[in-house]
Amino acid sequence: DTLKGAPFTSCHSKVPYGDLNGGVYHNCMTDVCHCFMDKNCACSQYDNYASSCIEAGVDLSNWRSSVDYCPFECPEGLTYMAAGPVPAPTCLNKKPEKEGTVRGCFCPAGKYLQDGKCVDASQCRCLYEGKFYEPGAVIKKEGECQECRCGGSGEMTCSSISCNIPTCASDQILARKDDLCCPYCESDWVEALNPEEKVKEGQDVVLTCQVHTEGLSKKDILWSKDGEEVTNGVSKDGFRLKISNAEEDDDGTYTCTATKGSATSSAEFRLTVDIPEPTVTFKPKKTKVSCKAKKKCQVSFKINKEDGGTVNKKAVQLCKLVEGQLKNCSKMTYKKKKDTFIGKVKKPKVSDSGDYVCVVTEDGKNIVSDPVAVVVR
């Protein structure tokens, strides 16, 4: 009989409820009978009828408040609302634009949905830059000089970081870094960004020196190699040294030294130049040659290429080695029968005595043999 009385009577004229033979009333009786006369089983049919009435313009959204045996059961912390807001307020959107209403379980007034639970605004987490932070959490954004705090309402508020300028010792400077907000006192304020470099012969390399302070120019930066000043290849700002077409002599330790006031700091770089092994081998006929003054004087070498190739006969010379320098070079003659290159010391004098080497030029590079001692008497 509940379906025949209040609050459903207001809808009878719009939506027929049926009788024992059909309609909602018939379905209701059937459900109760199947439940061994438990009237709670009628609640779903009441809900169906109320939905039809709402569609017909009769508001029966709160019918359960009049039928005590059909309470709406909600999970713990949620309450039933006959016309709850859609979408429901959450910690991430406390005042969403209302699109409609619906019967169901909602957070009580003043509470917000978070992870399936209703919480006070003071318990809402903050969503900031894709991450969640608990209320009261503080993050420092040093690079942007900002400090952000997760407030009690789930809102992240940021403020500028204030810096106290320190007083530095005479051998220190007031340094800065891009990822730090405040300046600091630093003794080692010059940094080698690429302290270890290894290149092959002929390659270019750039050594980069980073200085953690401001106000320096090229005149304040000094580059050196093994204690000797280097000026060629230094960039306009002084912070980079470019070594082009690296050679064996470029191998070594480089130093970038910066000066600011009375403070000086430096950083070291180790450059290794990989020199390929010679592709040519030399075999002298003699390792010591004795000659008479103004008489015939010859130095002979057999020369082989490791790859089995042929040596360019026009690129072979005999040179005197004087303090590490090649002097008095002359073309050597190839004797096919003996497969030997012969170099001559013309009209030798006693002063021509010394070390002589065979030099093969390939791809613009000199390949030098071990020395042969020539003694002129």
Short mmCIF file of C-alpha atoms in Angstrom, two decimals:
data_model
loop_
_atom_site.label_atom_id
_atom_site.label_comp_id
_atom_site.label_asym_id
_atom_site.label_seq_id
_atom_site.Cartn_x
_atom_site.Cartn_y
_atom_site.Cartn_z
CA ASP A 1 0.00 0.00 0.00
CA THR A 2 2.99 2.33 0.32
CA LEU A 3 2.92 2.94 -3.44
CA LYS A 4 -0.71 4.10 -3.16
CA GLY A 5 0.08 6.68 -0.44
CA ALA A 6 2.36 9.65 0.16
CA PRO A 7 4.75 10.73 -1.18
CA PHE A 8 3.82 8.85 -4.37
CA THR A 9 0.21 10.16 -4.57
CA SER A 10 1.49 13.43 -6.07
CA CYS A 11 2.51 11.49 -9.17
CA HIS A 12 -0.49 9.19 -9.69
CA SER A 13 -2.11 11.54 -12.15
CA LYS A 14 1.06 11.67 -14.27
CA VAL A 15 2.37 8.12 -14.02
CA PRO A 16 0.03 5.15 -13.43
CA TYR A 17 1.40 2.73 -10.87
CA GLY A 18 -0.57 -0.29 -12.17
CA ASP A 19 -2.48 -2.97 -10.29
CA LEU A 20 -2.24 -6.60 -9.27
CA ASN A 21 -2.17 -7.63 -12.89
CA GLY A 22 0.59 -5.36 -14.17
CA GLY A 23 2.77 -2.28 -13.80
CA VAL A 24 4.99 -1.20 -10.91
CA TYR A 25 2.43 -2.32 -8.33
CA HIS A 26 2.40 -5.87 -9.78
CA ASN A 27 6.21 -5.97 -9.92
CA CYS A 28 6.40 -4.72 -6.36
CA MET A 29 4.09 -7.46 -5.07
CA THR A 30 6.02 -10.09 -7.00
CA ASP A 31 9.38 -8.97 -5.56
CA VAL A 32 8.03 -8.97 -2.00
CA CYS A 33 6.54 -12.44 -2.46
CA HIS A 34 9.83 -13.78 -3.75
CA CYS A 35 11.51 -12.33 -0.66
CA PHE A 36 9.22 -14.20 1.70
CA MET A 37 7.15 -11.07 2.29
CA ASP A 38 10.16 -8.89 3.23
CA LYS A 39 8.92 -5.39 2.33
CA ASN A 40 12.48 -4.14 1.87
CA CYS A 41 12.44 -5.94 -1.47
CA ALA A 42 9.90 -3.41 -2.72
CA CYS A 43 12.40 -0.50 -2.48
CA SER A 44 13.89 -1.03 -5.94
CA GLN A 45 10.39 -0.81 -7.52
CA TYR A 46 9.65 2.38 -5.58
CA ASP A 47 12.88 3.79 -6.96
CA ASN A 48 11.88 2.84 -10.52
CA TYR A 49 8.52 4.58 -10.06
CA ALA A 50 10.16 7.68 -8.59
CA SER A 51 12.50 7.85 -11.57
CA SER A 52 9.54 7.73 -13.98
CA CYS A 53 7.84 10.48 -11.99
CA ILE A 54 10.93 12.72 -12.08
CA GLU A 55 11.05 12.28 -15.85
CA ALA A 56 7.39 13.30 -15.95
CA GLY A 57 8.13 16.49 -13.99
CA VAL A 58 7.18 15.35 -10.47
CA ASP A 59 10.05 15.66 -7.98
CA LEU A 60 10.18 12.45 -5.95
CA SER A 61 13.96 12.50 -5.55
CA ASN A 62 13.65 12.47 -1.75
CA TRP A 63 10.99 9.76 -1.46
CA ARG A 64 13.21 7.58 0.82
CA SER A 65 12.91 10.11 3.65
CA SER A 66 9.18 9.19 3.82
CA VAL A 67 9.67 5.40 3.64
CA ASP A 68 11.62 4.39 6.74
CA TYR A 69 12.31 0.83 5.62
CA CYS A 70 14.07 2.00 2.40
CA PRO A 71 17.09 3.93 3.64
CA PHE A 72 19.84 4.66 1.12
CA GLU A 73 23.00 2.96 2.35
CA CYS A 74 26.18 4.95 1.69
CA PRO A 75 29.81 4.06 2.39
CA GLU A 76 31.25 5.38 5.64
CA GLY A 77 31.71 9.12 5.59
CA LEU A 78 29.25 9.72 2.70
CA THR A 79 25.64 10.83 3.07
CA TYR A 80 22.60 10.34 0.84
CA MET A 81 21.38 13.32 -1.16
CA ALA A 82 18.21 13.25 -3.20
CA ALA A 83 19.59 15.91 -5.52
CA GLY A 84 23.36 15.93 -5.14
CA PRO A 85 25.45 18.19 -7.40
CA VAL A 86 27.05 16.92 -10.60
CA PRO A 87 30.00 17.05 -10.69
CA ALA A 88 30.66 16.61 -6.97
CA PRO A 89 33.11 18.97 -5.20
CA THR A 90 36.59 17.47 -4.76
CA CYS A 91 39.87 18.67 -3.26
CA LEU A 92 41.11 19.48 -6.76
CA ASN A 93 37.93 21.37 -7.71
CA LYS A 94 36.05 22.64 -4.69
CA LYS A 95 33.52 24.72 -6.62
CA PRO A 96 32.89 22.98 -9.94
CA GLU A 97 30.42 24.44 -12.40
CA LYS A 98 27.13 22.66 -11.71
CA GLU A 99 25.82 20.60 -14.62
CA GLY A 100 22.86 18.97 -12.88
CA THR A 101 21.79 16.84 -9.92
CA VAL A 102 21.51 13.15 -9.14
CA ARG A 103 20.41 10.92 -6.26
CA GLY A 104 23.30 9.23 -4.54
CA CYS A 105 26.04 9.35 -1.92
CA PHE A 106 27.99 12.57 -1.47
CA CYS A 107 30.37 14.19 0.96
CA PRO A 108 28.64 16.23 3.70
CA ALA A 109 28.64 19.99 3.27
CA GLY A 110 32.08 21.48 3.92
CA LYS A 111 33.93 18.28 3.03
CA TYR A 112 35.57 17.29 -0.25
CA LEU A 113 36.25 14.02 -2.04
CA GLN A 114 39.88 12.87 -2.12
CA ASP A 115 40.99 9.31 -2.94
CA GLY A 116 37.43 8.06 -2.40
CA LYS A 117 37.14 9.64 1.07
CA CYS A 118 35.60 12.84 2.40
CA VAL A 119 38.10 15.18 4.04
CA ASP A 120 38.13 18.70 5.41
CA ALA A 121 39.70 21.40 3.28
CA SER A 122 42.64 21.48 5.70
CA GLN A 123 43.44 17.86 4.75
CA CYS A 124 43.45 18.40 0.99
CA ARG A 125 46.75 17.68 -0.74
CA CYS A 126 48.25 20.11 -3.27
CA LEU A 127 48.75 19.15 -6.89
CA TYR A 128 51.75 21.11 -8.14
CA GLU A 129 53.67 20.56 -11.37
CA GLY A 130 52.28 17.04 -11.71
CA LYS A 131 53.03 15.87 -8.14
CA PHE A 132 50.93 15.68 -4.96
CA TYR A 133 52.19 17.26 -1.74
CA GLU A 134 50.82 16.80 1.78
CA PRO A 135 49.47 19.84 3.65
CA GLY A 136 52.36 21.80 5.16
CA ALA A 137 54.94 20.43 2.72
CA VAL A 138 57.56 22.96 1.59
CA ILE A 139 59.58 22.78 -1.63
CA LYS A 140 62.41 25.08 -2.59
CA LYS A 141 62.91 26.02 -6.22
CA GLU A 142 66.47 27.29 -5.93
CA GLY A 143 66.91 27.99 -9.63
CA GLU A 144 63.83 30.24 -9.60
CA CYS A 145 64.51 31.72 -6.13
CA GLN A 146 61.09 30.58 -4.89
CA GLU A 147 59.80 28.69 -1.86
CA CYS A 148 56.40 27.01 -2.20
CA ARG A 149 54.18 25.73 0.62
CA CYS A 150 51.13 23.46 0.45
CA GLY A 151 48.42 25.37 2.31
CA GLY A 152 45.53 24.00 4.37
CA SER A 153 43.04 24.29 1.51
CA GLY A 154 45.09 22.26 -0.96
CA GLU A 155 46.47 25.39 -2.64
CA MET A 156 50.19 25.81 -3.28
CA THR A 157 51.44 29.33 -2.57
CA CYS A 158 54.90 30.48 -3.61
CA SER A 159 57.03 33.39 -2.42
CA SER A 160 60.48 34.72 -3.24
CA ILE A 161 63.48 33.45 -1.27
CA SER A 162 65.33 36.23 0.51
CA CYS A 163 69.12 36.00 0.51
CA ASN A 164 71.65 37.13 3.10
CA ILE A 165 74.87 38.23 1.35
CA PRO A 166 77.86 36.61 3.11
CA THR A 167 81.22 38.29 3.76
CA CYS A 168 83.99 36.31 2.04
CA ALA A 169 87.67 35.85 2.97
CA SER A 170 90.36 37.52 0.83
CA ASP A 171 91.07 34.31 -1.10
CA GLN A 172 87.37 33.69 -1.79
CA ILE A 173 84.82 35.24 -4.10
CA LEU A 174 81.08 35.73 -3.94
CA ALA A 175 80.02 32.95 -6.29
CA ARG A 176 76.74 32.08 -8.00
CA LYS A 177 75.36 29.01 -9.72
CA ASP A 178 72.37 28.72 -12.03
CA ASP A 179 70.74 26.07 -9.82
CA LEU A 180 71.24 28.03 -6.57
CA CYS A 181 69.30 31.13 -5.57
CA CYS A 182 71.66 32.82 -3.14
CA PRO A 183 75.34 33.72 -3.62
CA TYR A 184 77.93 31.95 -1.49
CA CYS A 185 81.64 32.17 -0.64
CA GLU A 186 83.78 29.86 -2.74
CA SER A 187 87.50 29.10 -2.95
CA ASP A 188 87.31 26.64 -5.87
CA TRP A 189 85.20 28.80 -8.14
CA VAL A 190 86.65 27.70 -11.48
CA GLU A 191 85.46 24.38 -12.91
CA ALA A 192 86.62 22.29 -15.87
CA LEU A 193 83.46 21.11 -17.60
CA ASN A 194 85.37 18.48 -19.61
CA PRO A 195 88.49 17.76 -17.52
CA GLU A 196 89.41 14.58 -19.41
CA GLU A 197 89.51 14.65 -23.22
CA LYS A 198 90.91 12.08 -25.64
CA VAL A 199 91.03 12.78 -29.37
CA LYS A 200 92.61 11.25 -32.41
CA GLU A 201 95.35 13.01 -34.25
CA GLY A 202 93.89 15.65 -36.58
CA GLN A 203 90.65 16.13 -34.65
CA ASP A 204 89.47 19.37 -33.04
CA VAL A 205 88.66 19.73 -29.35
CA VAL A 206 87.26 22.55 -27.20
CA LEU A 207 88.15 22.82 -23.50
CA THR A 208 85.49 24.72 -21.53
CA CYS A 209 86.16 26.55 -18.29
CA GLN A 210 83.16 27.54 -16.14
CA VAL A 211 83.55 30.39 -13.66
CA HIS A 212 80.98 30.62 -10.83
CA THR A 213 80.97 34.39 -10.58
CA GLU A 214 80.07 37.42 -12.64
CA GLY A 215 81.92 40.44 -13.98
CA LEU A 216 84.94 38.66 -15.53
CA SER A 217 86.30 39.38 -19.02
CA LYS A 218 88.90 37.74 -21.23
CA LYS A 219 91.74 39.68 -19.57
CA ASP A 220 90.88 37.98 -16.27
CA ILE A 221 91.28 34.47 -17.74
CA LEU A 222 94.68 32.87 -18.42
CA TRP A 223 95.13 29.60 -20.32
CA SER A 224 98.38 27.66 -20.08
CA LYS A 225 99.80 24.30 -21.12
CA ASP A 226 102.39 22.60 -18.97
CA GLY A 227 103.15 26.00 -17.40
CA GLU A 228 103.43 27.93 -20.71
CA GLU A 229 100.79 30.57 -21.60
CA VAL A 230 98.46 29.70 -24.49
CA THR A 231 96.79 32.48 -26.50
CA ASN A 232 95.95 30.85 -29.83
CA GLY A 233 92.44 29.39 -29.90
CA VAL A 234 91.07 31.27 -26.85
CA SER A 235 87.44 32.41 -27.30
CA LYS A 236 86.33 36.05 -27.10
CA ASP A 237 85.04 35.64 -23.55
CA GLY A 238 88.10 33.65 -22.49
CA PHE A 239 86.15 30.64 -21.20
CA ARG A 240 86.94 28.23 -24.06
CA LEU A 241 90.14 27.02 -25.69
CA LYS A 242 89.86 25.41 -29.13
CA ILE A 243 92.66 23.12 -30.27
CA SER A 244 92.40 22.50 -34.00
CA ASN A 245 93.94 19.60 -35.90
CA ALA A 246 95.41 18.10 -32.73
CA GLU A 247 99.00 16.88 -32.92
CA GLU A 248 101.31 14.96 -30.63
CA ASP A 249 102.68 18.24 -29.22
CA ASP A 250 99.15 19.22 -28.11
CA ASP A 251 99.04 16.27 -25.71
CA GLY A 252 99.39 17.45 -22.11
CA THR A 253 97.86 19.29 -19.17
CA TYR A 254 96.04 22.59 -19.71
CA THR A 255 95.11 25.04 -16.96
CA CYS A 256 92.41 27.73 -16.91
CA THR A 257 93.17 30.37 -14.27
CA ALA A 258 90.74 33.16 -13.34
CA THR A 259 91.49 36.23 -11.24
CA LYS A 260 88.99 38.49 -9.51
CA GLY A 261 90.37 41.11 -7.18
CA SER A 262 92.80 39.36 -4.85
CA ALA A 263 91.21 35.93 -5.39
CA THR A 264 92.58 33.41 -7.89
CA SER A 265 91.29 29.97 -8.79
CA SER A 266 92.11 27.47 -11.51
CA ALA A 267 90.99 24.20 -13.10
CA GLU A 268 92.99 21.59 -14.99
CA PHE A 269 92.26 19.68 -18.18
CA ARG A 270 94.07 16.55 -19.37
CA LEU A 271 94.20 16.22 -23.15
CA THR A 272 95.37 12.95 -24.69
CA VAL A 273 96.08 12.90 -28.42
CA ASP A 274 95.95 9.40 -29.87
CA ILE A 275 98.77 9.08 -32.40
CA PRO A 276 98.43 6.09 -34.76
CA GLU A 277 101.35 3.72 -35.05
CA PRO A 278 103.64 4.35 -38.06
CA THR A 279 102.66 2.43 -41.19
CA VAL A 280 106.24 2.36 -42.46
CA THR A 281 109.17 0.32 -41.10
CA PHE A 282 112.85 1.04 -41.69
CA LYS A 283 115.82 -1.34 -41.72
CA PRO A 284 119.23 0.35 -42.12
CA LYS A 285 122.03 -1.60 -43.80
CA LYS A 286 124.34 -0.36 -41.04
CA THR A 287 123.59 1.47 -37.81
CA LYS A 288 127.00 3.16 -37.98
CA VAL A 289 128.69 4.36 -41.15
CA SER A 290 132.34 5.47 -41.37
CA CYS A 291 133.35 7.75 -44.23
CA LYS A 292 136.51 9.52 -45.37
CA ALA A 293 136.40 13.26 -45.97
CA LYS A 294 135.47 14.23 -49.53
CA LYS A 295 135.03 10.56 -50.44
CA LYS A 296 131.96 8.54 -51.25
CA CYS A 297 129.64 8.39 -48.23
CA GLN A 298 126.31 6.50 -48.36
CA VAL A 299 123.57 5.53 -45.92
CA SER A 300 121.21 2.71 -47.01
CA PHE A 301 117.73 1.70 -45.82
CA LYS A 302 115.21 -0.95 -46.72
CA ILE A 303 111.68 0.44 -46.33
CA ASN A 304 108.43 -1.54 -46.04
CA LYS A 305 104.79 -0.58 -45.61
CA GLU A 306 102.89 -2.66 -43.09
CA ASP A 307 99.82 -2.79 -45.29
CA GLY A 308 101.86 -4.23 -48.18
CA GLY A 309 101.60 -1.06 -50.23
CA THR A 310 104.33 0.72 -52.14
CA VAL A 311 106.34 3.62 -50.78
CA ASN A 312 106.30 6.75 -52.94
CA LYS A 313 109.92 6.82 -54.09
CA LYS A 314 109.82 10.59 -54.60
CA ALA A 315 108.86 11.10 -50.95
CA VAL A 316 111.97 9.53 -49.37
CA GLN A 317 114.79 11.74 -48.05
CA LEU A 318 117.98 11.49 -46.02
CA CYS A 319 118.24 14.21 -43.36
CA LYS A 320 120.73 15.15 -40.69
CA LEU A 321 119.19 15.25 -37.23
CA VAL A 322 120.37 18.37 -35.39
CA GLU A 323 118.89 19.05 -31.93
CA GLY A 324 115.70 17.25 -32.90
CA GLN A 325 115.34 19.18 -36.17
CA LEU A 326 115.64 17.80 -39.72
CA LYS A 327 118.47 19.55 -41.58
CA ASN A 328 120.23 19.25 -44.99
CA CYS A 329 117.59 16.90 -46.43
CA SER A 330 118.22 15.36 -49.85
CA LYS A 331 116.31 12.89 -51.98
CA MET A 332 117.32 9.24 -51.67
CA THR A 333 117.77 6.97 -54.69
CA TYR A 334 115.92 3.67 -55.01
CA LYS A 335 117.91 0.63 -56.21
CA LYS A 336 115.40 -1.91 -57.46
CA LYS A 337 117.74 -4.93 -57.52
CA LYS A 338 118.65 -4.47 -53.89
CA ASP A 339 115.22 -3.08 -52.96
CA THR A 340 117.12 -0.41 -51.08
CA PHE A 341 117.02 3.38 -50.75
CA ILE A 342 120.45 5.03 -50.78
CA GLY A 343 121.18 8.49 -49.46
CA LYS A 344 124.43 10.35 -50.09
CA VAL A 345 126.40 12.77 -47.98
CA LYS A 346 128.11 14.75 -50.75
CA LYS A 347 131.78 15.66 -50.32
CA PRO A 348 131.58 14.96 -46.61
CA LYS A 349 133.55 16.98 -44.11
CA VAL A 350 134.34 16.15 -40.52
CA SER A 351 131.65 18.65 -39.50
CA ASP A 352 129.07 16.51 -41.35
CA SER A 353 129.46 13.79 -38.75
CA GLY A 354 126.32 13.11 -36.75
CA ASP A 355 122.99 11.25 -36.76
CA TYR A 356 121.18 10.77 -40.06
CA VAL A 357 117.60 9.58 -40.53
CA CYS A 358 115.46 8.35 -43.38
CA VAL A 359 112.25 10.39 -43.76
CA VAL A 360 109.14 9.21 -45.63
CA THR A 361 106.38 11.78 -46.20
CA GLU A 362 102.82 10.39 -46.33
CA ASP A 363 99.62 12.46 -46.26
CA GLY A 364 101.62 15.52 -45.30
CA LYS A 365 103.20 13.80 -42.30
CA ASN A 366 106.84 12.83 -41.88
CA ILE A 367 107.61 9.29 -40.74
CA VAL A 368 111.16 9.20 -39.40
CA SER A 369 113.49 6.23 -38.92
CA ASP A 370 115.80 5.59 -36.00
CA PRO A 371 119.10 7.48 -36.46
CA VAL A 372 122.22 6.04 -38.15
CA ALA A 373 125.51 7.43 -36.86
CA VAL A 374 127.79 8.80 -39.58
CA VAL A 375 131.43 9.45 -38.73
CA VAL A 376 133.59 11.39 -41.19
CA ARG A 377 137.36 11.23 -40.75
#
